[in-house]
């Protein structure tokens, strides 16, 4: 085993800093193997110590490169392998793990190096429980890393075109419908929860969001229960992960399934009328109060109109 190296498997994710940081916990040198666009390879080059670009899949799904990725990573005999939790990244990690005869742990929150492998904290049962698991040998980890783009100096991208599995082609690509701007890269996110009493009252939250120049988000019940906010806007274990500088949780109780989606946030501010709401144990600043009073007051203080 090359205990100096962790490998990061990148399947077109533009934001790899969190993955590289996790990989660096387990070995000092981090090598990224990228299947995806040149932009993805260039982004990896601003975070990792070495980047191997296997090529752009084009009309072939990323998953068709699974064997090629497994070959490259297994040949390097790394100390650990890390990737994102996206479906394509998980397929690549699965192939790597099979080739290495190693287990895969998913929804990983934290890692620590151990004498013979790693100790991994990962969410199970839909985020209801966090396990700490000791992994002997090579850990292969699908990590909830948040979407922080890399901005360091770039290393050279090594081009090593690989041959994908033949016989599988992409016949159609339909971009998922999105509302508003990009949540993943937003620096300010204002999220509303079941503390909101009526859909029409969303106006007071959007006014604050606009005054802050942020993006609107929500807890799952507002997107999947009452459909007041579109489904691509809910935050949490089964929704979006965000890593803004500022996250406002308004009328949100702070259940684990929601809060794992904001682990990468810089400052978390909660507004809740219940002083015992669990969110207050997980925020940097808390305002105990009725959102119908607090939100318009904040908007007015920022010079916006409710
Ligand atoms: C497998 C699984 C996966 C899940 N995945 C997700 C996920 O990805 N994302 C997610 O969000 N949830 C998820 N959930 C649901 C999660 O467990 C919670 O039920 C949900 O997050 C609660 O949403 P909430 O905080 O908006 O509502 P509630 O828990 O009902 O909290 C509402 C809060 O609003 C406060 N409030 C009420 N009135 C006011 C007022 N006037 N002013 C201020 N505060 C007020 C209340 O005190 C309360 O704290 C999942 C659940 C399961 C089982």
XYZ file of C-alpha atoms and ligand atoms in Angstrom:
359
model
C 0.000 0.000 0.000
C 1.218 3.508 -0.845
C 0.533 5.128 2.522
C 1.617 8.532 1.177
C -1.268 8.770 -1.275
C -5.036 9.086 -1.131
C -6.942 9.077 -4.420
C -10.008 11.153 -5.155
C -12.394 9.860 -7.807
C -14.035 12.770 -9.630
C -17.045 12.266 -11.879
C -17.482 15.756 -13.301
C -17.939 17.506 -9.934
C -16.809 21.124 -10.220
C -16.394 21.457 -6.431
C -13.753 19.091 -5.120
C -12.115 20.981 -2.250
C -14.092 19.098 0.408
C -13.206 15.747 -1.155
C -9.525 16.640 -1.307
C -9.548 17.901 2.294
C -11.086 14.607 3.434
C -8.577 12.593 1.399
C -5.708 14.584 2.913
C -6.797 13.505 6.407
C -5.755 9.987 5.412
C -2.526 10.586 3.459
C -0.371 13.647 2.769
C -0.488 13.478 -1.031
C -3.783 13.585 -2.906
C -4.170 12.403 -6.495
C -7.421 13.024 -8.385
C -8.600 10.782 -11.206
C -11.192 12.607 -13.287
C -13.771 11.268 -15.715
C -15.532 14.320 -17.046
C -15.149 17.674 -18.663
C -11.874 19.541 -19.016
C -13.383 22.102 -16.586
C -13.773 19.366 -13.964
C -10.139 18.320 -14.482
C -8.984 21.951 -14.221
C -11.031 22.425 -11.025
C -9.434 19.295 -9.522
C -6.020 20.661 -10.496
C -6.587 23.640 -8.201
C -7.113 21.377 -5.172
C -5.146 18.100 -5.606
C -1.392 17.486 -5.829
C -1.704 15.509 -9.056
C -4.538 15.087 -11.568
C -5.033 12.227 -14.013
C -7.742 12.983 -16.593
C -9.192 9.903 -18.255
C -11.231 11.938 -20.713
C -14.651 13.380 -21.376
C -17.356 10.720 -21.657
C -19.289 12.440 -24.450
C -21.925 9.963 -25.674
C -20.929 7.359 -23.069
C -22.158 7.490 -19.446
C -19.503 8.132 -16.792
C -20.297 4.716 -15.342
C -18.839 3.072 -18.488
C -15.415 4.186 -17.223
C -15.767 2.273 -13.951
C -13.331 -0.512 -14.900
C -10.792 1.989 -16.267
C -10.928 4.050 -13.054
C -10.589 0.886 -10.967
C -7.494 -0.153 -12.977
C -5.761 3.206 -12.513
C -6.542 3.501 -8.800
C -5.747 -0.136 -7.946
C -2.379 0.128 -9.725
C -1.441 3.007 -7.418
C -2.264 0.944 -4.280
C -3.508 4.039 -2.392
C -4.032 4.343 1.342
C -7.632 5.535 0.807
C -10.075 6.375 -1.976
C -12.606 9.199 -1.708
C -15.426 10.353 -3.984
C -18.682 12.298 -3.922
C -22.108 10.845 -3.163
C -23.527 11.526 -6.645
C -24.869 8.443 -8.482
C -22.006 8.461 -11.021
C -19.307 8.899 -8.366
C -20.793 6.060 -6.309
C -20.709 3.744 -9.359
C -17.015 4.526 -9.883
C -16.236 4.055 -6.177
C -18.052 0.712 -6.214
C -15.880 -0.517 -9.079
C -12.709 0.660 -7.303
C -13.765 -1.045 -4.073
C -14.519 -4.310 -5.882
C -11.084 -4.241 -7.534
C -9.371 -3.511 -4.197
C -11.500 -6.004 -2.271
C -12.393 -3.149 0.075
C -15.665 -2.005 1.656
C -17.441 1.208 0.603
C -18.907 3.504 3.246
C -21.327 6.164 2.060
C -22.698 9.454 3.421
C -19.360 9.961 5.171
C -19.231 13.050 7.391
C -15.771 12.818 8.939
C -12.620 10.713 8.821
C -9.623 10.207 11.074
C -6.510 8.265 10.198
C -5.901 5.172 12.364
C -2.873 2.883 12.679
C -4.266 0.276 10.251
C -6.802 2.292 8.225
C -9.327 4.884 9.301
C -12.143 5.701 11.681
C -15.094 6.944 9.657
C -18.211 8.793 10.835
C -21.074 8.239 8.407
C -24.830 8.762 8.394
C -27.097 5.717 8.190
C -30.870 5.129 8.286
C -31.540 8.216 6.191
C -29.455 10.375 8.485
C -31.235 9.393 11.707
C -28.087 7.804 13.101
C -24.376 8.483 12.783
C -22.016 5.492 12.990
C -18.342 5.608 13.837
C -16.809 2.673 12.006
C -13.227 1.427 12.076
C -12.024 0.344 8.626
C -8.923 -1.821 8.441
C -7.109 -1.675 5.109
C -8.092 0.714 2.330
C -11.219 2.762 3.067
C -13.319 3.632 0.003
C -15.550 6.543 0.993
C -18.491 8.387 -0.580
C -18.270 11.722 1.208
C -20.843 14.445 1.908
C -18.299 17.126 1.214
C -20.362 20.183 0.340
C -19.876 22.216 -2.786
C -16.829 24.383 -2.192
C -15.055 25.233 -5.464
C -11.249 25.001 -5.498
C -9.270 28.211 -5.835
C -5.634 27.262 -5.217
C -2.801 27.331 -7.786
C -3.263 24.643 -10.460
C -1.036 21.621 -11.046
C -0.649 20.236 -14.581
C -3.481 17.975 -15.730
C -2.044 14.645 -16.940
C -4.061 13.369 -19.892
C -4.425 9.573 -19.884
C -7.360 8.812 -22.223
C -9.103 5.600 -21.149
C -11.343 3.261 -23.105
C -14.877 3.061 -21.725
C -16.970 -0.080 -21.713
C -18.442 -0.383 -25.225
C -22.094 -1.063 -25.859
C -23.685 1.619 -23.716
C -24.501 5.086 -25.022
C -26.369 8.123 -23.803
C -29.435 8.516 -26.026
C -30.941 11.620 -24.430
C -29.989 14.264 -21.875
C -32.747 16.249 -20.207
C -31.508 18.892 -17.756
C -33.445 18.799 -14.511
C -35.788 21.748 -14.242
C -34.429 24.313 -11.814
C -35.975 27.358 -10.276
C -33.941 30.418 -9.328
C -30.149 30.533 -9.235
C -27.619 27.885 -8.299
C -28.033 26.855 -4.658
C -24.767 24.924 -4.611
C -22.603 27.976 -5.248
C -24.785 30.539 -3.400
C -22.896 32.486 -0.719
C -26.122 33.263 1.187
C -29.009 30.808 1.538
C -32.281 31.646 3.274
C -34.248 28.513 4.166
C -37.822 28.405 5.368
C -39.533 25.564 7.208
C -42.851 24.484 8.589
C -42.970 27.557 10.797
C -44.515 29.263 7.751
C -48.288 29.154 8.023
C -49.389 29.787 4.435
C -47.930 29.722 0.938
C -48.769 33.407 0.435
C -46.510 34.228 3.400
C -43.509 33.099 1.355
C -43.415 36.717 0.161
C -41.909 37.885 3.446
C -39.142 35.289 3.156
C -38.378 36.058 -0.486
C -38.183 39.757 0.414
C -35.496 38.986 2.998
C -33.726 36.664 0.540
C -33.617 39.457 -2.042
C -32.466 42.024 0.521
C -29.570 39.698 1.389
C -28.831 38.880 -2.271
C -29.258 35.196 -1.456
C -31.045 32.096 -2.713
C -34.271 30.711 -1.289
C -34.291 27.167 0.107
C -36.512 25.173 2.453
C -36.907 22.100 4.628
C -38.330 18.984 3.011
C -41.960 19.337 4.159
C -42.290 22.618 2.260
C -41.174 20.964 -0.960
C -42.560 17.452 -0.649
C -45.468 17.933 1.696
C -47.217 21.094 0.597
C -45.221 21.879 -2.585
C -44.846 25.573 -1.711
C -41.208 25.557 -2.821
C -39.812 23.538 -5.708
C -38.231 20.167 -4.927
C -34.768 21.196 -6.094
C -34.680 23.767 -3.264
C -34.899 21.594 -0.169
C -31.832 21.062 1.944
C -30.790 17.892 3.700
C -29.745 14.290 3.511
C -32.209 13.524 0.732
C -32.083 17.005 -0.822
C -29.359 19.529 -1.581
C -26.115 20.023 0.333
C -25.009 23.627 0.466
C -21.961 25.414 1.813
C -22.751 29.137 1.784
C -20.991 31.727 3.919
C -24.361 32.442 5.582
C -27.293 30.051 6.126
C -30.507 31.356 7.647
C -32.815 28.650 9.010
C -36.230 30.247 9.532
C -39.018 28.284 11.229
C -36.950 25.115 10.877
C -36.683 22.813 13.907
C -33.180 21.538 13.098
C -33.676 17.809 12.597
C -30.490 15.918 11.693
C -31.822 15.060 8.227
C -32.032 18.770 7.447
C -28.886 19.974 9.184
C -26.508 17.507 7.491
C -27.209 19.505 4.336
C -25.614 22.633 5.816
C -22.525 21.123 7.424
C -20.370 23.113 5.015
C -21.979 26.458 5.873
C -19.797 29.180 7.363
C -22.264 30.900 9.706
C -25.672 29.462 10.581
C -28.374 31.778 11.930
C -31.652 30.341 13.239
C -34.969 32.112 13.778
C -37.460 30.066 15.752
C -40.264 30.843 18.183
C -39.437 27.809 20.348
C -36.386 28.506 22.513
C -35.891 24.741 22.932
C -35.854 23.982 19.181
C -32.890 21.679 18.376
C -31.678 24.134 15.734
C -30.442 26.434 18.506
C -27.855 23.841 19.509
C -26.527 23.804 15.948
C -26.345 27.467 14.963
C -23.839 30.255 15.479
C -26.503 32.884 16.179
C -30.075 32.272 17.264
C -33.062 34.602 17.383
C -35.940 33.376 19.538
C -38.990 35.009 18.024
C -41.933 34.814 15.701
C -40.711 34.759 12.110
C -43.677 36.966 11.170
C -42.136 39.713 13.325
C -38.424 38.996 12.922
C -38.194 38.450 9.155
C -39.889 41.721 8.071
C -37.853 43.604 10.695
C -34.598 42.174 9.314
C -35.684 42.969 5.757
C -36.488 46.550 6.716
C -33.149 46.882 8.543
C -31.422 45.772 5.342
C -33.292 48.387 3.354
C -35.569 45.916 1.572
C -39.355 45.962 1.310
C -41.616 43.201 2.653
C -35.463 9.276 5.679
C -35.755 10.727 5.924
C -35.102 11.666 5.154
C -35.370 13.040 5.380
N -34.692 13.945 4.627
C -34.887 15.267 4.879
C -34.151 16.246 4.161
O -33.323 15.963 3.295
N -34.380 17.557 4.454
C -35.274 17.957 5.420
O -35.440 19.165 5.630
N -35.989 17.034 6.104
C -35.821 15.716 5.847
N -36.543 14.805 6.542
C -37.603 15.307 7.449
C -37.038 15.729 8.808
O -36.950 14.628 9.660
C -37.948 16.793 9.466
O -39.258 16.257 9.566
C -38.016 18.096 8.701
O -36.718 18.566 8.429
C -38.763 19.117 9.553
O -38.962 20.289 8.805
P -39.185 21.654 9.587
O -38.045 21.889 10.489
O -39.509 22.671 8.558
O -40.543 21.367 10.382
P -40.816 21.139 11.916
O -39.940 20.078 12.470
O -42.283 20.982 12.068
O -40.346 22.506 12.589
C -41.006 23.721 12.411
C -40.339 24.710 13.339
O -40.919 25.988 13.142
C -41.007 26.627 14.382
N -42.053 27.650 14.270
C -43.406 27.476 14.228
N -44.028 28.653 14.074
C -43.048 29.593 14.036
C -43.073 31.014 13.907
N -44.217 31.696 13.731
N -41.880 31.677 13.923
C -40.721 31.008 14.083
N -40.649 29.671 14.212
C -41.801 28.964 14.173
C -41.331 25.539 15.370
O -40.941 25.903 16.676
C -40.508 24.371 14.817
O -39.236 24.309 15.424
C -36.305 13.448 6.362
C -36.933 12.469 7.126
C -36.682 11.132 6.918
C -37.383 10.108 7.774
